[in-house]
Short mmCIF file of C-alpha atoms and ligand atoms in Angstrom, two decimals:
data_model
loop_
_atom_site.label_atom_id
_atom_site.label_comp_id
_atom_site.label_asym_id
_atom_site.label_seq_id
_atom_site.Cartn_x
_atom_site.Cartn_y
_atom_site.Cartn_z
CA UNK A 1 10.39 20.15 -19.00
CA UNK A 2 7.87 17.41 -19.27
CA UNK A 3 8.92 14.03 -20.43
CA UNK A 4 7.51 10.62 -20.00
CA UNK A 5 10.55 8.66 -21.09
CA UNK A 6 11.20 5.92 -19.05
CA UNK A 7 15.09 5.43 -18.01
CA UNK A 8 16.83 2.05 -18.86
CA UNK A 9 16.67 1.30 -14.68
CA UNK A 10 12.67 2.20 -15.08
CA UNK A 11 11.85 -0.11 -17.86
CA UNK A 12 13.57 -2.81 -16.47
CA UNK A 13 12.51 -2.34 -13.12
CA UNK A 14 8.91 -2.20 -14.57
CA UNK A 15 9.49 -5.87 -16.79
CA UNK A 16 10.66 -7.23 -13.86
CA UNK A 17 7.43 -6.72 -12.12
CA UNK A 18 5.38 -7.44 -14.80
CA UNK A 19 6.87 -10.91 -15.89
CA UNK A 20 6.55 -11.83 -11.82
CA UNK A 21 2.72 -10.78 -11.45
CA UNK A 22 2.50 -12.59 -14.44
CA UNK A 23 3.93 -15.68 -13.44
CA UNK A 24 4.17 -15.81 -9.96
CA UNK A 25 1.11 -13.92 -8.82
CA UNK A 26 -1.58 -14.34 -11.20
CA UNK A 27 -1.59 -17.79 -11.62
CA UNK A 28 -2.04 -18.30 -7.83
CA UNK A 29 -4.06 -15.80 -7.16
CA UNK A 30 -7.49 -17.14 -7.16
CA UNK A 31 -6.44 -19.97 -4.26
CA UNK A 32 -4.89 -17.23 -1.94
CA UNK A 33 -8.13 -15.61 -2.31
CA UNK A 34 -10.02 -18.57 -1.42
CA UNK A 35 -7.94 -19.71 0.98
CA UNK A 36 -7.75 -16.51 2.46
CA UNK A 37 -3.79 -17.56 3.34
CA UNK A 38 -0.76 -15.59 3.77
CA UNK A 39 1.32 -15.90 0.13
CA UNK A 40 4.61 -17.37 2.10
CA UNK A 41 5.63 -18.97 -1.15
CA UNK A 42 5.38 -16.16 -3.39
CA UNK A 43 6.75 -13.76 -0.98
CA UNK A 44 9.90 -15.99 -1.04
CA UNK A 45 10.37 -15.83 -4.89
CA UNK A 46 9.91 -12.11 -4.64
CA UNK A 47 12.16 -11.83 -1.73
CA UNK A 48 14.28 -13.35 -4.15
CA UNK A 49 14.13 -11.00 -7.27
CA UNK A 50 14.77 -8.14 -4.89
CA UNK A 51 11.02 -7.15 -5.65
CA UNK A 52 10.42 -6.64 -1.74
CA UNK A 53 12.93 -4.17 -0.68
CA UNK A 54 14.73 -2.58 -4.22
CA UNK A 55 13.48 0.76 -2.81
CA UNK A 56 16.29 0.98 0.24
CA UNK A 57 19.19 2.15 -0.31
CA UNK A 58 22.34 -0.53 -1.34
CA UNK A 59 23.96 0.27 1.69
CA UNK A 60 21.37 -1.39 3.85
CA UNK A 61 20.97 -4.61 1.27
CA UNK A 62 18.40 -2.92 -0.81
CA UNK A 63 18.59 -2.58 -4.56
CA UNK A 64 18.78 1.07 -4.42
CA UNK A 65 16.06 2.06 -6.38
CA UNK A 66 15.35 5.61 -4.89
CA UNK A 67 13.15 6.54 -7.15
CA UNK A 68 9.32 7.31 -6.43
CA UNK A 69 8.32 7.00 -9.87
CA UNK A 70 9.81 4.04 -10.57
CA UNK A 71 8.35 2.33 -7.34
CA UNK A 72 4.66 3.82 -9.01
CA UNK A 73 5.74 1.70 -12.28
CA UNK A 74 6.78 -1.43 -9.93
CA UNK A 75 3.47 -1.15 -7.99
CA UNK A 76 0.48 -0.76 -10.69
CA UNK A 77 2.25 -4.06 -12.23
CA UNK A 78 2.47 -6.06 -9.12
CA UNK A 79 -1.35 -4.84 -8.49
CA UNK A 80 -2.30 -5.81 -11.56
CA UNK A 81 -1.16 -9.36 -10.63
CA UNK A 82 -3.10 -9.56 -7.10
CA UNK A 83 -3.82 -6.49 -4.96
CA UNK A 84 -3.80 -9.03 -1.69
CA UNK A 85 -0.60 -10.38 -2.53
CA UNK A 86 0.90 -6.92 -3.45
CA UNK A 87 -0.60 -5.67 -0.04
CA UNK A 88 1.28 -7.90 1.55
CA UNK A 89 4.53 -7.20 -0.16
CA UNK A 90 3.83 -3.55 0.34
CA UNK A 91 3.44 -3.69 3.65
CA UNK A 92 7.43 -4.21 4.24
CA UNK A 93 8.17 -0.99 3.10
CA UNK A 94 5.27 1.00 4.30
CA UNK A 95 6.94 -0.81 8.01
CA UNK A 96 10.20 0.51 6.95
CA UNK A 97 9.46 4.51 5.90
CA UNK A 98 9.44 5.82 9.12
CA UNK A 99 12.62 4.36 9.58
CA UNK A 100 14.06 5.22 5.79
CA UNK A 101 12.50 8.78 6.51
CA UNK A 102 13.05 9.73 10.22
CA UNK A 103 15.83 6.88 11.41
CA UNK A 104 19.37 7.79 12.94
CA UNK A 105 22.13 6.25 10.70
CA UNK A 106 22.11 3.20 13.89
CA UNK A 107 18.38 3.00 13.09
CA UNK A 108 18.84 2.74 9.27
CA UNK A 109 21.55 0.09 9.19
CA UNK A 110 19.94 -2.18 12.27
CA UNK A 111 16.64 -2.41 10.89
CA UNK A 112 16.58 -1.49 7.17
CA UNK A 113 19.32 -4.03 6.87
CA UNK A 114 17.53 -6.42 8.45
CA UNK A 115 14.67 -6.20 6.65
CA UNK A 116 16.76 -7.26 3.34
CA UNK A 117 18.20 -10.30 5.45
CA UNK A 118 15.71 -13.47 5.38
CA UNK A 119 14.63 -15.17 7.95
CA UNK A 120 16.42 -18.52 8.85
CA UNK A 121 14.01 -20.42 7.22
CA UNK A 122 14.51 -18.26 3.74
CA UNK A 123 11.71 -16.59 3.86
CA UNK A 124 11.14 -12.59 4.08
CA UNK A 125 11.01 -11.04 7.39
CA UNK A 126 8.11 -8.23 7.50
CA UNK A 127 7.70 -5.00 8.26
CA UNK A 128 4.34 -3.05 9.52
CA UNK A 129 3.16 0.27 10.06
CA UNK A 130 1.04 0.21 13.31
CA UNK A 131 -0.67 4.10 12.72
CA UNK A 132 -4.55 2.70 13.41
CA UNK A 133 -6.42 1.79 16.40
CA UNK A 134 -10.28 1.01 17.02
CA UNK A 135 -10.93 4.53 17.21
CA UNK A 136 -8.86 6.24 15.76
CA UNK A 137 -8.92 5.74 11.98
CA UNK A 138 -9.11 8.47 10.20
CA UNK A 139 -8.60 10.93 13.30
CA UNK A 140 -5.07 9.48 13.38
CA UNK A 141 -4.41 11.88 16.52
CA UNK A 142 -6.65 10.97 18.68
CA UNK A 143 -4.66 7.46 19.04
CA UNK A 144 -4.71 6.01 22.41
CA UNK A 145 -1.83 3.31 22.98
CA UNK A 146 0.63 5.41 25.33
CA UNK A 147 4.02 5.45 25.95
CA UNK A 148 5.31 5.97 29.26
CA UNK A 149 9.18 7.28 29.78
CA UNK A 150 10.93 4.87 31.86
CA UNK A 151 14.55 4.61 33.15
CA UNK A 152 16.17 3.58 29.80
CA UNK A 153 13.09 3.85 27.29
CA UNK A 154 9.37 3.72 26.76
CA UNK A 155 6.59 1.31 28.13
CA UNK A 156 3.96 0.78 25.37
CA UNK A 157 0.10 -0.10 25.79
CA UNK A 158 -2.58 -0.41 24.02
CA UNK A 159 -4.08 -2.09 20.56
CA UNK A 160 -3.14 -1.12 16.86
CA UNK A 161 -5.99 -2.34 14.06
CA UNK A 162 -6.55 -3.52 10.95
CA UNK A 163 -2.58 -3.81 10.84
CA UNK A 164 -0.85 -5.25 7.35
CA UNK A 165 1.43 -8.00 8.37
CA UNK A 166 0.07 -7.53 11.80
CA UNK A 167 1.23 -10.13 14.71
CA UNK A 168 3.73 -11.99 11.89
CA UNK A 169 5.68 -9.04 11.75
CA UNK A 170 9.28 -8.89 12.65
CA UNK A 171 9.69 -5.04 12.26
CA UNK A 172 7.20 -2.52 13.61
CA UNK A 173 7.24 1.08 13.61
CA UNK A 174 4.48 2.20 16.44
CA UNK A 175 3.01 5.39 17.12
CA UNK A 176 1.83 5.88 20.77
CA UNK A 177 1.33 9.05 22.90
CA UNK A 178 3.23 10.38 26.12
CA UNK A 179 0.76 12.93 26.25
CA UNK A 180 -2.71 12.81 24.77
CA UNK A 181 -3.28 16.53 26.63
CA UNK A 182 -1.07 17.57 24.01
CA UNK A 183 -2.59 16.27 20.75
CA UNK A 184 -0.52 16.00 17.76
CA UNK A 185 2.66 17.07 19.90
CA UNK A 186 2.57 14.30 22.45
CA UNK A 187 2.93 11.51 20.19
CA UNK A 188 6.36 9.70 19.41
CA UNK A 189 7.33 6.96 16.80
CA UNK A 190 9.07 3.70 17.82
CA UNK A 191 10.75 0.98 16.00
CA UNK A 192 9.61 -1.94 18.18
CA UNK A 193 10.87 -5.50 17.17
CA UNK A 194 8.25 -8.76 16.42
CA UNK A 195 10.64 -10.49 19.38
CA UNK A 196 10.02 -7.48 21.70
CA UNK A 197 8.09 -9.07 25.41
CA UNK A 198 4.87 -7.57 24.80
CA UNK A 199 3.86 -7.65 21.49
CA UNK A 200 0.82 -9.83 21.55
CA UNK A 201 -0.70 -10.87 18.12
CA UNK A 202 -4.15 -10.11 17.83
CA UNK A 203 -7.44 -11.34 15.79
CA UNK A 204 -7.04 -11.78 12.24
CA UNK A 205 -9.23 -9.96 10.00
CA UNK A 206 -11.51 -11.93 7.22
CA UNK A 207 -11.73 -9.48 4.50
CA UNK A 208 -14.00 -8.26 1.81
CA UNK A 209 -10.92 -8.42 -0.87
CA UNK A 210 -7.16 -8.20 -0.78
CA UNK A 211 -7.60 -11.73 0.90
CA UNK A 212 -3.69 -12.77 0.42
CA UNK A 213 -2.61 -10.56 2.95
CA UNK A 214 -3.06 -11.01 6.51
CA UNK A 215 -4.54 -7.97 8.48
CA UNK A 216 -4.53 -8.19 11.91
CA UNK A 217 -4.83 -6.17 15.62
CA UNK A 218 -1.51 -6.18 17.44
CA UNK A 219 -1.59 -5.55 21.20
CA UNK A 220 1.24 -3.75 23.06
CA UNK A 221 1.00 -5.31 26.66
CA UNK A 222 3.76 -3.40 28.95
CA UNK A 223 5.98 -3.68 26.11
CA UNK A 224 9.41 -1.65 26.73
CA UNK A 225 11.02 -0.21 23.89
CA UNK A 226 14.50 0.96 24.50
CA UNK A 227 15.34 5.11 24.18
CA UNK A 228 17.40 4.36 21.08
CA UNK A 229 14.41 2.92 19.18
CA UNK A 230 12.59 5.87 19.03
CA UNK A 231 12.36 7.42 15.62
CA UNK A 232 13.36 11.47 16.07
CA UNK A 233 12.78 13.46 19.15
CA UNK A 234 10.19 12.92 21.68
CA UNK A 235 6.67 14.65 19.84
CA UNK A 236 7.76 13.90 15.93
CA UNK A 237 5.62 10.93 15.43
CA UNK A 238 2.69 12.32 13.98
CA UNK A 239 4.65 14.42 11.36
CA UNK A 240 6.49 11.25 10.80
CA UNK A 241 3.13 9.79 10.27
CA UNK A 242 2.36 12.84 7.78
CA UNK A 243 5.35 12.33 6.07
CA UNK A 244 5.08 8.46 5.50
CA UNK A 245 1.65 8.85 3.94
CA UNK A 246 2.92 11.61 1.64
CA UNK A 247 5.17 8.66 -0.09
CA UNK A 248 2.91 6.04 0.23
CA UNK A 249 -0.04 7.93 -1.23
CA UNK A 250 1.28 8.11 -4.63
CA UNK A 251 2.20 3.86 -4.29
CA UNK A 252 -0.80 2.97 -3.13
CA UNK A 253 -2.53 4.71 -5.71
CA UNK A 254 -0.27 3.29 -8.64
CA UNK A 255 -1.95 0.12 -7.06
CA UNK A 256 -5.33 1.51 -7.36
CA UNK A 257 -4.11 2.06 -11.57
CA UNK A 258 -2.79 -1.63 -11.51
CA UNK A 259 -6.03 -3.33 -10.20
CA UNK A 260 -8.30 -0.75 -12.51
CA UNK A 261 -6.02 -2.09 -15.42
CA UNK A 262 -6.53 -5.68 -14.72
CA UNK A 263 -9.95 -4.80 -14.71
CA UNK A 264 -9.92 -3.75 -18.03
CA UNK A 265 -8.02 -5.35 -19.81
CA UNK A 266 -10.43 -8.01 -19.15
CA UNK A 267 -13.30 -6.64 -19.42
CA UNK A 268 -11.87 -5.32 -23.21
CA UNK A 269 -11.16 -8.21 -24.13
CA UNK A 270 -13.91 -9.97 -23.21
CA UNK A 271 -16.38 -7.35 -25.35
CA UNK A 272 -14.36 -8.36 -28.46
CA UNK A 273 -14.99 -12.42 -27.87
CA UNK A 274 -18.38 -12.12 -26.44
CA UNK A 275 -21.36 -11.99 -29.36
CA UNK A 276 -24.91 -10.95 -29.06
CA UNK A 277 -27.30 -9.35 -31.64
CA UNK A 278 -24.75 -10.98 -34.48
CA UNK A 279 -21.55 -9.58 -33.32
CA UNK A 280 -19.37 -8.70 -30.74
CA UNK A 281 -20.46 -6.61 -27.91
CA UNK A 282 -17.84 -3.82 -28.42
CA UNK A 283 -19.43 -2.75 -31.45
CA UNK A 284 -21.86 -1.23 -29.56
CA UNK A 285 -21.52 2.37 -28.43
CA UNK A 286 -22.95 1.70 -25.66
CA UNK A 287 -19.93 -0.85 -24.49
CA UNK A 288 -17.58 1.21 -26.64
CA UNK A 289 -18.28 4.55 -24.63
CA UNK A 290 -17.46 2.64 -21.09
CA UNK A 291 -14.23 1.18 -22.62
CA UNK A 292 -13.01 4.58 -23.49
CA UNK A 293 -14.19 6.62 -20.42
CA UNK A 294 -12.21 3.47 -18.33
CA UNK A 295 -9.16 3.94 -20.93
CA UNK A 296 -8.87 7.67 -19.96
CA UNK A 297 -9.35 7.26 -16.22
CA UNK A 298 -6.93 4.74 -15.90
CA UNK A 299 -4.28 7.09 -17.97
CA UNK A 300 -5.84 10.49 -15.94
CA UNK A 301 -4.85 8.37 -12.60
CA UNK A 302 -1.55 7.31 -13.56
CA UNK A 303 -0.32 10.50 -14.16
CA UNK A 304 -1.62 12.02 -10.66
CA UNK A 305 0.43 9.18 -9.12
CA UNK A 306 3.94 10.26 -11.86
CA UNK A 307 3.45 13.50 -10.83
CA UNK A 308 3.06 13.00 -6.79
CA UNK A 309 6.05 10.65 -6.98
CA UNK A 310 8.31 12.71 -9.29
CA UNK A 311 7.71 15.92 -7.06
CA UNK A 312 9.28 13.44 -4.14
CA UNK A 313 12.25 12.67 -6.51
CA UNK A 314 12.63 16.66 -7.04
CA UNK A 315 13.16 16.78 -3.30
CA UNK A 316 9.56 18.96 -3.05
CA UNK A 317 6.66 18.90 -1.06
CA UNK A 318 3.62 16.49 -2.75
CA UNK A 319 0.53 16.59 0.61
CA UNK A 320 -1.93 17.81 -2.14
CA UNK A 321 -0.52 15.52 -5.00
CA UNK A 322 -0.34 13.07 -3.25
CA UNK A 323 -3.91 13.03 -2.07
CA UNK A 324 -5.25 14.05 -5.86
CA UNK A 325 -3.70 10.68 -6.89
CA UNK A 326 -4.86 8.37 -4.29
CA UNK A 327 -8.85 10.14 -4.05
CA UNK A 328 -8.31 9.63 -7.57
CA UNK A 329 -6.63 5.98 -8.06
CA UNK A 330 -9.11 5.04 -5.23
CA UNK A 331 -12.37 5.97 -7.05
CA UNK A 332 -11.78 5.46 -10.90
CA UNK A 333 -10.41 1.48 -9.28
CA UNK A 334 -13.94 0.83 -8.03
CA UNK A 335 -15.73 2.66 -11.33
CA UNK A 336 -13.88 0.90 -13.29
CA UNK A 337 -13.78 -2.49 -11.66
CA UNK A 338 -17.46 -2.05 -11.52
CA UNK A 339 -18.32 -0.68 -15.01
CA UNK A 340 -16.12 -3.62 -16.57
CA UNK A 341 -17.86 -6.34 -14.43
CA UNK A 342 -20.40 -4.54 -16.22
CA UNK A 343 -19.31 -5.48 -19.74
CA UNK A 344 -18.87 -8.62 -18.49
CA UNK A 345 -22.41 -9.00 -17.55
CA UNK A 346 -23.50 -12.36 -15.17
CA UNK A 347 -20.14 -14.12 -16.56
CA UNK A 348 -18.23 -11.21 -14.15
CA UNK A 349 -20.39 -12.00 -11.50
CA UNK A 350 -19.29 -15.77 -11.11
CA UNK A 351 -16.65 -16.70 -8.64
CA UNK A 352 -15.19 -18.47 -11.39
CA UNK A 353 -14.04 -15.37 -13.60
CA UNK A 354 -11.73 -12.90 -12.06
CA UNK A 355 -13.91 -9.85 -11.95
CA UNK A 356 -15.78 -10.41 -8.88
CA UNK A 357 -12.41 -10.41 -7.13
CA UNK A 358 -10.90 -7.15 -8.82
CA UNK A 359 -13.63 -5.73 -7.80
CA UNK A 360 -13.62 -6.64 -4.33
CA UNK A 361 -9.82 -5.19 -4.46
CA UNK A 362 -10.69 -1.85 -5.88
CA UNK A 363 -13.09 -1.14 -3.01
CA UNK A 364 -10.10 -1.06 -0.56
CA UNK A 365 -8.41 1.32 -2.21
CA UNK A 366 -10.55 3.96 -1.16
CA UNK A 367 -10.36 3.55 2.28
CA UNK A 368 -6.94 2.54 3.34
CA UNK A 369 -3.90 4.77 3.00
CA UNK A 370 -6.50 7.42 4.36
CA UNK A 371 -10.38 7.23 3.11
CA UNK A 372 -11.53 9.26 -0.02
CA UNK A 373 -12.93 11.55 2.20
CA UNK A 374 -9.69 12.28 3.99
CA UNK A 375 -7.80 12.70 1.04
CA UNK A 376 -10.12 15.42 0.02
CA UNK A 377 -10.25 16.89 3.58
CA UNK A 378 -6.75 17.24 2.84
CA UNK A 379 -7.07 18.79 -0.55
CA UNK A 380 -9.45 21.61 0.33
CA UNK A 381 -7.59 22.56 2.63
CA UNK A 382 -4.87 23.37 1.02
CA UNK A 383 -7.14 25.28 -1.26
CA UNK A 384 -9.32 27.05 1.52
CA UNK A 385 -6.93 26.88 4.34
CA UNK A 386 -7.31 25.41 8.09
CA UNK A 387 -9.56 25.45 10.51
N1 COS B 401 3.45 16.79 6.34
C1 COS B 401 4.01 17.32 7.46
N2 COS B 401 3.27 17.78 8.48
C2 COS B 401 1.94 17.75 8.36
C3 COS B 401 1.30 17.22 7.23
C4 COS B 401 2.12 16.74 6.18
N3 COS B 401 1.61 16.20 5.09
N4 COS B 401 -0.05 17.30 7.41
C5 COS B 401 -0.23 17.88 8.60
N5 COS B 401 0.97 18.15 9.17
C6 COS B 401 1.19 18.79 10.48
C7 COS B 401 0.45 20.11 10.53
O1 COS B 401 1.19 21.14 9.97
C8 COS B 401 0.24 20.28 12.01
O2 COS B 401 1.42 20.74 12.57
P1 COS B 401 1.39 21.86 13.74
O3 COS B 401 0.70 21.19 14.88
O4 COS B 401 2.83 22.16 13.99
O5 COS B 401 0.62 23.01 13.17
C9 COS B 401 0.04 18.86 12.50
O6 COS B 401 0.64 17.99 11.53
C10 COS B 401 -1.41 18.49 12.68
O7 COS B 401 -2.03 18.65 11.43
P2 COS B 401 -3.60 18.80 11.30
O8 COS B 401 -4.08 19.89 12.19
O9 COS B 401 -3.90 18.89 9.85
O10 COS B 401 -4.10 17.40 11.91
P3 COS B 401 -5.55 16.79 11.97
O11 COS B 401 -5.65 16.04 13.23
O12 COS B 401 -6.57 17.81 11.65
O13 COS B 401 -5.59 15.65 10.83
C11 COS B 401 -5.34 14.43 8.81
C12 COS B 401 -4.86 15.57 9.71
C13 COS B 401 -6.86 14.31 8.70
C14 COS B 401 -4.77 14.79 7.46
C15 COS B 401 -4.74 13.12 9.35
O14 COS B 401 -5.33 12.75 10.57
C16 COS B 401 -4.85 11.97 8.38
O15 COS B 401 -4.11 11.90 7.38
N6 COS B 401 -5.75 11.00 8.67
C17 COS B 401 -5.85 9.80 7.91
C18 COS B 401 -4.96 8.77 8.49
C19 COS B 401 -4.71 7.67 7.52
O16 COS B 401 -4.40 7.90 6.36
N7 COS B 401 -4.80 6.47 8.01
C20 COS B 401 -4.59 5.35 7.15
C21 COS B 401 -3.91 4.29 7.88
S1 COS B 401 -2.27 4.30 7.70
S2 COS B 401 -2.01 2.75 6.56
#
């Protein structure tokens, strides 16, 4: 059966989000942009709501909103209020699926727990996923940073990259090789702590878009990471890794939808205020025929994301859903962002209008989470097979 009735927990869930990016991100927006500062504030208020960590289970201090469809509804709203500050936000629980997916029960309540505990200051503590390094990107086995078994645990070396919440994180889950001989099988997952001696924050990015959040490298200098932080047994990591981005996908993506919306919604309404030749601009076909091919793209992309993240909540395997949605979410974002900037002619391209910005947003959403191109390596080969 196919249904697209949302449950009582999934429409409120969703006006929840909505009313926030409404009132707590939008208005803000534009001056985190600018700025190019960390959304402390805002991250607060939605620390608050439970909007940071509702997808952990209760008994770790999470809202216990298991649902991956639900998170899709949460995400495309709080996108649609400001894909930086939404980055930043999603960056806690991209931190914390390794450990939600691959953790020991001692894992799950030390860390997931802590993650819905605030700082002593108030504010959030953050989680981040340290997968990338310099060169390895999308060749996320050939990562470098090792990790040497000593008496009691692992030493870790090396330098993660372009890192969400990287360096002002207090929860990191790491992925480092014992082995590199051994490819995908020599490399383990680690929780390592902000705290941890070792952890050396690193240069901060200045980005194209998603300027709220704060990307940064994060260097592991002789860092030692007790035995009972690593996440499974020793070679796991990179399916962890696999796994992770088979949940996130579908998120990210709904993000993708959110920041296509915005997008849109502008751009719509704009045509309908915005007169030329005697009348408003959406009375041409011309305009009319970009609004609807942007209507259906953003409604094609939202379902790819449903579907990824309702196969999760069936308990089945989603790799090739997964990628479908987030290829897809990634490249109707920038056509759409760019077709509506479009409608709104040299109006869109002043700093002063939002459209510049959601279309700096939309470009990052086909590279991160795995490029385009990866996500399609990924789909032909389920079609064609390996090798
Ligand atoms: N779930 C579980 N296991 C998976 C998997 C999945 N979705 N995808 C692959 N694997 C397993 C394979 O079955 C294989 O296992 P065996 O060694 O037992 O056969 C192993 O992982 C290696 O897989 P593969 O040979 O496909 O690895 P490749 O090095 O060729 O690369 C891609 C796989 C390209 C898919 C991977 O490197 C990737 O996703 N890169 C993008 C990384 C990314 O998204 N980075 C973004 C930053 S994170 S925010």
């Amino acid at each position: 059966m196919i249904g697209f009735d949302l449950t009582e927990e999934q429409q409120r869930m969703k006006e929840m989000a909505h009313e926030f990016a409404e009132k707590e991100m939008r208005a803000v927006a534009p001056e985190y942009d600018e700025k190019e500062e960390f959304p402390w504030p805002v991250m607060k208020k939605a620390f608050d709501v439970g909007l940071l960590t509702y997808a952990l289970p209760e008994e770790y201090g999470g809202a216990g909103v298991m649902s991956h469809v639900t998170d899709c509804l949460v995400q495309e709203e709080l996108f649609w209020g400001c894909a930086g500050i939404a980055t930043s936000m999603g960056g806690i629980m991209l931190g914390a699926l390794p450990v939600l997916l691959a953790g020991n029960d001692a894992q799950k309540k030390k860390y997931l727990t802590s993650l819905t505990e605030p700082k002593k200051d108030g504010m959030p503590k953050l989680g981040a996923f340290c997968l990338t390094e310099p060169d390895a990107g999308s060749d996320a086995a050939a990562i470098k940073t090792s990790a040497k078994k000593v008496d009691g645990g692992y030493i870790l070396n090396g330098t993660k990259h372009f890192i969400t919440n990287g360096g002002i994180a207090d929860v990191y889950t790491v992925f480092a090789t014992h082995d590199p001989s051994q490819g995908v099988d020599g490399i383990d997952g680690f929780i390592v702590e902000g705290g941890y001696k070792g952890v050396i924050p690193g240069k901060k990015e200045k980005k194209m878009g998603i300027r709220a959040s704060h990307t940064a490298q994060v260097h592991f200098e002789d860092c030692f990471v007790p035995d009972e932080n690593r996440l499974g047994g020793e070679g796991d990591g990179f399916g962890i890794v696999m796994q992770t981005l088979d949940h996130s996908r579908p998120i990210v993506a709904s993000g993708a939808v959110g920041v296509a919306r915005a997008a849109f919604e502008f751009a719509l309404a704009y045509s309908q205020e915005r007169k030329q030749f005697g009348r408003p601009i959406s009375k041409q076909q011309a305009i009319q025929f970009m609004l609807a091919d942007m209507a259906t793209e953003i409604d094609a992309a939202r379902l790819l994301c449903w579907r990824a993240a309702w196969l999760l909540d069936q308990e089945e395997g989603n790799t090739v859903q997964s990628s479908m949605a987030k290829v897809f979410g990634g490249d109707i974002a920038m056509k759409v962002a760019t077709d509506a900037l479009q409608i709104v002619g040299g109006m869109g391209y002043m700093r002063d209008y939002p459209m510049e910005k959601f279309m700096r947003d939309a470009k990052i959403m086909q590279i991160y989470e795995g490029t385009a191109q990866i996500q399609r390596i990924v789909i032909a080969r389920f079609m064609i097979g390996f090798g």
